[in-house]
PDB file of C-alpha atoms in Angstrom:
ATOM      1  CA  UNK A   3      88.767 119.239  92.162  1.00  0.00           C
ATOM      2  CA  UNK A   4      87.233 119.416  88.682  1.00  0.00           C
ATOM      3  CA  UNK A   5      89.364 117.943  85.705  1.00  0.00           C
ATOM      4  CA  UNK A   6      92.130 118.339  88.195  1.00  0.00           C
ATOM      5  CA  UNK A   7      92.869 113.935  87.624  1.00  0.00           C
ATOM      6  CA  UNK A   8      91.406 113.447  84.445  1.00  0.00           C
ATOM      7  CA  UNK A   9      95.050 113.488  83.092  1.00  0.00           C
ATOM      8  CA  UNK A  10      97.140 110.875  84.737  1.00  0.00           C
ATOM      9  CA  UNK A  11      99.991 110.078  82.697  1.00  0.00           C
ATOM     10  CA  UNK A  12     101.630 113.596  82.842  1.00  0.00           C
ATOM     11  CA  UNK A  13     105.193 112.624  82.379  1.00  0.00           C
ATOM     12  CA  UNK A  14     106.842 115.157  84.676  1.00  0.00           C
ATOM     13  CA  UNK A  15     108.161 112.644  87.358  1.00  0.00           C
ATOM     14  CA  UNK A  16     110.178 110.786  84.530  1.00  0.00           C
ATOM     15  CA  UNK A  17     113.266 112.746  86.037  1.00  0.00           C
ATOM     16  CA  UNK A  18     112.706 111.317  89.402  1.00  0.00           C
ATOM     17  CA  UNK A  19     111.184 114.199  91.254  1.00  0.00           C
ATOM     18  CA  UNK A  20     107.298 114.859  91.896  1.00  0.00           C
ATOM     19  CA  UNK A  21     104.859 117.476  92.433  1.00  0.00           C
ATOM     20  CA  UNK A  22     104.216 117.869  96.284  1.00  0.00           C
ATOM     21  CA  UNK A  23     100.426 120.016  96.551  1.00  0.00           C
ATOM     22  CA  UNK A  24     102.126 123.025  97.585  1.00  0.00           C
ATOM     23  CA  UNK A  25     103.396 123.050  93.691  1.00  0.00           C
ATOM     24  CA  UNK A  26     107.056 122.396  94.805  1.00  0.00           C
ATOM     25  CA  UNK A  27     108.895 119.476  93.661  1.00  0.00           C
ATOM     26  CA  UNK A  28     110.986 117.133  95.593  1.00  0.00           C
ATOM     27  CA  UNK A  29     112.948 113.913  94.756  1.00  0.00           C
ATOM     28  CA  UNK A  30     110.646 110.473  94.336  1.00  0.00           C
ATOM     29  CA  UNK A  31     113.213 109.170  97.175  1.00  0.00           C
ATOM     30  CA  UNK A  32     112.617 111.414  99.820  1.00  0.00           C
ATOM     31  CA  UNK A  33     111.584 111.249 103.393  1.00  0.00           C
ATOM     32  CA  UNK A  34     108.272 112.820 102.757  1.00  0.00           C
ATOM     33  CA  UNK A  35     107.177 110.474  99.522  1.00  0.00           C
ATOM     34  CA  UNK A  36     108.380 107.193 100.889  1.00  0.00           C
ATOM     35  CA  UNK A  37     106.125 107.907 104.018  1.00  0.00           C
ATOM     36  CA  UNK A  38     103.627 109.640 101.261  1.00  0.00           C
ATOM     37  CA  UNK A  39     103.761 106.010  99.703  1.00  0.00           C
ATOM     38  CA  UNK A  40     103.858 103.981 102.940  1.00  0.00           C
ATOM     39  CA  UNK A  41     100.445 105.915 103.935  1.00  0.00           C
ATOM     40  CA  UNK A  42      99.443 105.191 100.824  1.00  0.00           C
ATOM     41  CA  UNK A  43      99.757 100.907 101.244  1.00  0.00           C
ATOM     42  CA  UNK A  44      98.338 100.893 104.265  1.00  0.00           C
ATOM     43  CA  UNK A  45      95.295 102.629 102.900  1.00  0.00           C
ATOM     44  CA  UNK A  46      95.839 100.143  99.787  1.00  0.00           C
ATOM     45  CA  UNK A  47      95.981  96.923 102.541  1.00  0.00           C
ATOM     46  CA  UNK A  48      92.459  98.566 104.383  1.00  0.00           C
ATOM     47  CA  UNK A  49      91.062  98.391 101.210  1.00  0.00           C
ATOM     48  CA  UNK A  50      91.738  94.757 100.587  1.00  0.00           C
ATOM     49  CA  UNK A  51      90.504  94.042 103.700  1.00  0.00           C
ATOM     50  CA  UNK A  52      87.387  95.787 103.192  1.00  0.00           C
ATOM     51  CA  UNK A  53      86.633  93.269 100.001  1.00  0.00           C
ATOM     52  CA  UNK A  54      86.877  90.516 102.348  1.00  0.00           C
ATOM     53  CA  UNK A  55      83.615  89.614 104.469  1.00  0.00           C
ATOM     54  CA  UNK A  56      83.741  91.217 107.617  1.00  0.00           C
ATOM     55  CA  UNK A  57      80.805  92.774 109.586  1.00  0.00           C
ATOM     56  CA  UNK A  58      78.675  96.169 108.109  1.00  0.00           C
ATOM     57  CA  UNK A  59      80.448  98.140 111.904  1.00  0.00           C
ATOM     58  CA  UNK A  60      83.928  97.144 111.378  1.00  0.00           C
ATOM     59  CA  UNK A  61      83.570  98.123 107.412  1.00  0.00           C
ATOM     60  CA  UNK A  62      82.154 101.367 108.575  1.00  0.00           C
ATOM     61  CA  UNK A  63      85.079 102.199 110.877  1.00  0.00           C
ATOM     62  CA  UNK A  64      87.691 100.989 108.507  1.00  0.00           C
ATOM     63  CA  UNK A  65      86.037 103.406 105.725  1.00  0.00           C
ATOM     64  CA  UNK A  66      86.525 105.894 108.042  1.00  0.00           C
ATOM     65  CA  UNK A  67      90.169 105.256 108.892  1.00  0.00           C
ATOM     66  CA  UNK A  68      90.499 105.518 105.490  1.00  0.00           C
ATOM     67  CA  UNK A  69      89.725 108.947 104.785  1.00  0.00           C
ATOM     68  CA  UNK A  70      91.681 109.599 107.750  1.00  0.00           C
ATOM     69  CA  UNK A  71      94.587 108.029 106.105  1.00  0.00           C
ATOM     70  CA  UNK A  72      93.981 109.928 102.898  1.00  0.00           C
ATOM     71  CA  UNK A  73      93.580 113.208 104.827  1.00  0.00           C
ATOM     72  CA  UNK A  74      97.652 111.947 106.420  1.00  0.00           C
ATOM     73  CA  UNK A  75      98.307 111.918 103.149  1.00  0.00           C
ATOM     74  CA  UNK A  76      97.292 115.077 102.004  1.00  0.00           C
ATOM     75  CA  UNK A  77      98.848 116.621 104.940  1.00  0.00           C
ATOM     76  CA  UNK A  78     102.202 115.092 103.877  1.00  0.00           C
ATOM     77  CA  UNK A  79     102.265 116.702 100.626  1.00  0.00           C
ATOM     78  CA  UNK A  80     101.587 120.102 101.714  1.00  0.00           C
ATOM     79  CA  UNK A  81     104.811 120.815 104.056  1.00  0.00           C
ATOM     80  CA  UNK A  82     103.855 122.812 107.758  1.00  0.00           C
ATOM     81  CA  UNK A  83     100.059 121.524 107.202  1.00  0.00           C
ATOM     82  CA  UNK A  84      98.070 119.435 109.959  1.00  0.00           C
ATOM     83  CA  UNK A  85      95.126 117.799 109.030  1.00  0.00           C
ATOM     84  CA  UNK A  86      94.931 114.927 111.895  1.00  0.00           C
ATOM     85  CA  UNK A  87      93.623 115.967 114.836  1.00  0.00           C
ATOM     86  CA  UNK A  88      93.023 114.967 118.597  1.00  0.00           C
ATOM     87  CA  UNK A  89      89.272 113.928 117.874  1.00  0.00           C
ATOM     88  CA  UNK A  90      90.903 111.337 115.343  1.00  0.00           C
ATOM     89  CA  UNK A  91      93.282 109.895 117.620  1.00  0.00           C
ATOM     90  CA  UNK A  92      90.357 109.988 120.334  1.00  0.00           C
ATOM     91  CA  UNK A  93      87.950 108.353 118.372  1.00  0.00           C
ATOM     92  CA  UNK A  94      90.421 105.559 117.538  1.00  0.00           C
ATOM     93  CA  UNK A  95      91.535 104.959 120.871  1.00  0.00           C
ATOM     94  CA  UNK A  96      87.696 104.702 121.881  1.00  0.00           C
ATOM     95  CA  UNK A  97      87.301 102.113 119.559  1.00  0.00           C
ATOM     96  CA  UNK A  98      90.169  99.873 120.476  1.00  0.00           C
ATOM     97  CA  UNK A  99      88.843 100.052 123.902  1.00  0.00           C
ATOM     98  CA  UNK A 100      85.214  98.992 122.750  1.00  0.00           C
ATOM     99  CA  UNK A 101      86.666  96.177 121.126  1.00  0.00           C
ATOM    100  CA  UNK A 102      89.498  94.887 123.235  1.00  0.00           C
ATOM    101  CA  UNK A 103      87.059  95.076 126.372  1.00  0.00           C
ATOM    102  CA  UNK A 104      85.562  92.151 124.615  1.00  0.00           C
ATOM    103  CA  UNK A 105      88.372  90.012 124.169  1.00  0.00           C
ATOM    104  CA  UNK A 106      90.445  87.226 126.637  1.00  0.00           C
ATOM    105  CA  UNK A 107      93.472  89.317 128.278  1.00  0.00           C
ATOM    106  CA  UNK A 108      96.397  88.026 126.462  1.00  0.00           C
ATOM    107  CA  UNK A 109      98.820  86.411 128.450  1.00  0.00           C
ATOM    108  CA  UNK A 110     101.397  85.341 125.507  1.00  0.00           C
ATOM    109  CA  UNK A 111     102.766  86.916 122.551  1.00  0.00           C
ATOM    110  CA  UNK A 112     100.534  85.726 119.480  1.00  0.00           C
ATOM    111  CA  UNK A 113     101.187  84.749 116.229  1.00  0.00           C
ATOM    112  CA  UNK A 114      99.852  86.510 112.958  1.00  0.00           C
ATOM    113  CA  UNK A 115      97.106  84.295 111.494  1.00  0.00           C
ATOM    114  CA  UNK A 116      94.103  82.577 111.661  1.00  0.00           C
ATOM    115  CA  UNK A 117      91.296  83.913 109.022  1.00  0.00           C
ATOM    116  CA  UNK A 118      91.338  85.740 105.938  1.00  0.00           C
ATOM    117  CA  UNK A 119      90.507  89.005 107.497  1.00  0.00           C
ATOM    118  CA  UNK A 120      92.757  88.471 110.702  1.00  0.00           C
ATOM    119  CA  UNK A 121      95.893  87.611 108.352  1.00  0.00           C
ATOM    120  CA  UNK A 122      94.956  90.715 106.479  1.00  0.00           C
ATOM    121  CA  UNK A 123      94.485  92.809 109.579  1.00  0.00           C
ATOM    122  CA  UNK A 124      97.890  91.563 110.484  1.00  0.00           C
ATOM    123  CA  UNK A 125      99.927  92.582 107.232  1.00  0.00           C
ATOM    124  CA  UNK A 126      98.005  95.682 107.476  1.00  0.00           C
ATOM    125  CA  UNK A 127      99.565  96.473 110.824  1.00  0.00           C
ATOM    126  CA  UNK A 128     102.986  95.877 109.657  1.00  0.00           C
ATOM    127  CA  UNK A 129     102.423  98.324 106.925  1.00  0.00           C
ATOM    128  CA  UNK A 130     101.317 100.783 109.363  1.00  0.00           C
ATOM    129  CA  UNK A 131     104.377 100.164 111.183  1.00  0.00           C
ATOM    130  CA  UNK A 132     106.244 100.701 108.641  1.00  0.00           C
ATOM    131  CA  UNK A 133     104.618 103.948 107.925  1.00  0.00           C
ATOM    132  CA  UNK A 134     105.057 105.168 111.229  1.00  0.00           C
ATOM    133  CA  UNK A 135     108.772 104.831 110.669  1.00  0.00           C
ATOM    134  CA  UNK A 136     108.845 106.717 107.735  1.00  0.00           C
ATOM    135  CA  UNK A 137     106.713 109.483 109.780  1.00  0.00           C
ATOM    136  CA  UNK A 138     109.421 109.322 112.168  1.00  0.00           C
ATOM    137  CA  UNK A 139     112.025 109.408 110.013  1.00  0.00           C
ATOM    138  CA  UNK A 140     110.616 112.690 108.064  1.00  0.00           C
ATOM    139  CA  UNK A 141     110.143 114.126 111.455  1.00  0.00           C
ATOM    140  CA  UNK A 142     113.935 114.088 112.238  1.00  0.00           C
ATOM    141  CA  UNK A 143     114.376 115.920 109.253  1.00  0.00           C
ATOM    142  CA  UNK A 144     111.346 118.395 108.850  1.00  0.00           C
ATOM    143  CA  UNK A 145     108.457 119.309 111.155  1.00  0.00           C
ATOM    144  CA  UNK A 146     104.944 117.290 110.988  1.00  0.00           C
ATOM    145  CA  UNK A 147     102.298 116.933 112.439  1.00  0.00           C
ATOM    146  CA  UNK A 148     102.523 115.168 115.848  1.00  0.00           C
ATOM    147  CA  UNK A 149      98.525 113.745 116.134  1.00  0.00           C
ATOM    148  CA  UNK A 150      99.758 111.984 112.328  1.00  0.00           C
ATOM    149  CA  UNK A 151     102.490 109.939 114.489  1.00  0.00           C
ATOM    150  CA  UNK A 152     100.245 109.646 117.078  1.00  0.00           C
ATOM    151  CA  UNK A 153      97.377 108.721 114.756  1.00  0.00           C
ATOM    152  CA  UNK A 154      99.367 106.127 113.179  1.00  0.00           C
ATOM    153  CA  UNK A 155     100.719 105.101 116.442  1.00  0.00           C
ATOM    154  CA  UNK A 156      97.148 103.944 117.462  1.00  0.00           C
ATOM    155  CA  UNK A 157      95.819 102.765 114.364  1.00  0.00           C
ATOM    156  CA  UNK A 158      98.644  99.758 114.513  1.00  0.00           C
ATOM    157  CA  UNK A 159      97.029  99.121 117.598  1.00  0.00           C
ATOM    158  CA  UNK A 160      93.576  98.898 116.442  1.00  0.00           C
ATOM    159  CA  UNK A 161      94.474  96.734 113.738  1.00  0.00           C
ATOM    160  CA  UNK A 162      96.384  93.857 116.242  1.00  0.00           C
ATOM    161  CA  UNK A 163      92.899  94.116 118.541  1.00  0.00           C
ATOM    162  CA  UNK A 164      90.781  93.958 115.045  1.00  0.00           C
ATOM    163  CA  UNK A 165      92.755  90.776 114.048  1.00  0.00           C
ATOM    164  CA  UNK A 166      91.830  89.203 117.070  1.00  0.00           C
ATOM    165  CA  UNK A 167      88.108  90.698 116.975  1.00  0.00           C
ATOM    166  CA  UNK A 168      88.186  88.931 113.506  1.00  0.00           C
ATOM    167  CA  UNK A 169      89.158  85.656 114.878  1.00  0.00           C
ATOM    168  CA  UNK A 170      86.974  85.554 117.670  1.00  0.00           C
ATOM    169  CA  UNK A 171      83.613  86.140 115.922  1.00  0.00           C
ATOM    170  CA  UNK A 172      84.729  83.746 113.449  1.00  0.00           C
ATOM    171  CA  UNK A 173      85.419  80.880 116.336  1.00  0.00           C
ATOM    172  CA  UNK A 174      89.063  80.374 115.833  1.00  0.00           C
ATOM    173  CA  UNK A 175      91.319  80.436 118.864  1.00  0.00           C
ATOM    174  CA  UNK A 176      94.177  83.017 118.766  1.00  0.00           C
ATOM    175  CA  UNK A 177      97.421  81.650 117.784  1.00  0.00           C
ATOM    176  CA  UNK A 178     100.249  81.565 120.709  1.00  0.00           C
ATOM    177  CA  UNK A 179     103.609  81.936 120.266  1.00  0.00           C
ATOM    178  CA  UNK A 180     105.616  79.099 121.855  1.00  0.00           C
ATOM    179  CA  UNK A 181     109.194  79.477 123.039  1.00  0.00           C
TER     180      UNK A 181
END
């Protein structure tokens, strides 16, 4: 990478558009950046979680779905490139097994809260929603990867079972919805 950030403040997006890593440049409203940027928060909202206290494991596989995240987004700025693979989405969909074999079978919708780290796990799943509507959205209008939807797809998941993983080690009771 060498000095390749030391510069930050470059000035050539003050016309709107930005440098893709391909060396093209596209509008800062596109399909591609606002799911660039949406990948981008959710990595932001892991990271907050991370500061919070949560156990050495679950830090260890959330550092790791961050890289994967930053990998998405590297794929995204290079147009026709795929970076996320099946062993990604398999090792994610191992872990929501692991952990969701440990919890009570939910019988009733439930409502985001409870702890610091649940809450957080929550608004980080409704980023990553988010994101995976962008994802969507770009894919209607160029081709991508389909393991980064998929990816995406099942890292929402892991983040409702983490939430609840979060609440039950702490003792608090998952929150039902009532009608």
């Amino acid at each position: 990478m060498g000095n390749r950030l030391s510069k930050i403040t470059t000035k050539t997006g003050d016309n709107g558009s930005t440098g893709l890593a391909d060396n093209t440049r596209i509008k800062k409203n596109s399909f591609r950046i606002q799911a660039i940027g949406d990948i981008d928060e959710l990595n932001s909202n892991l990271g907050l979680l991370l500061s919070m206290e949560i156990s050495d494991l679950l830090k260890k596989e959330l550092i790791i779905m961050q890289h994967d995240l930053f990998d998405l987004g590297g794929e995204l700025s290079i147009p026709n490139s795929s970076i996320i693979n099946e062993n990604q989405i398999k090792e994610i969909e191992n872990l929501i097994s692991k952990h969701n074999d440990k919890l009570e079978p939910l019988k009733e919708f439930i409502l985001p809260s409870g702890t610091s780290a649940a809450s957080q796990a929550h608004v980080s799943r409704t980023v990553c929603r988010r994101a995976e509507r962008s994802l969507v959205s770009l894919s209607i209008k160029d081709k991508i990867n389909p393991n980064s939807l998929k990816y995406v797809n099942r890292l929402s998941d892991y983040l409702f079972i983490l939430a609840r993983v979060f609440n039950k080690q702490s003792g608090k009771k998952d929150v039902f919805w009532k009608k």
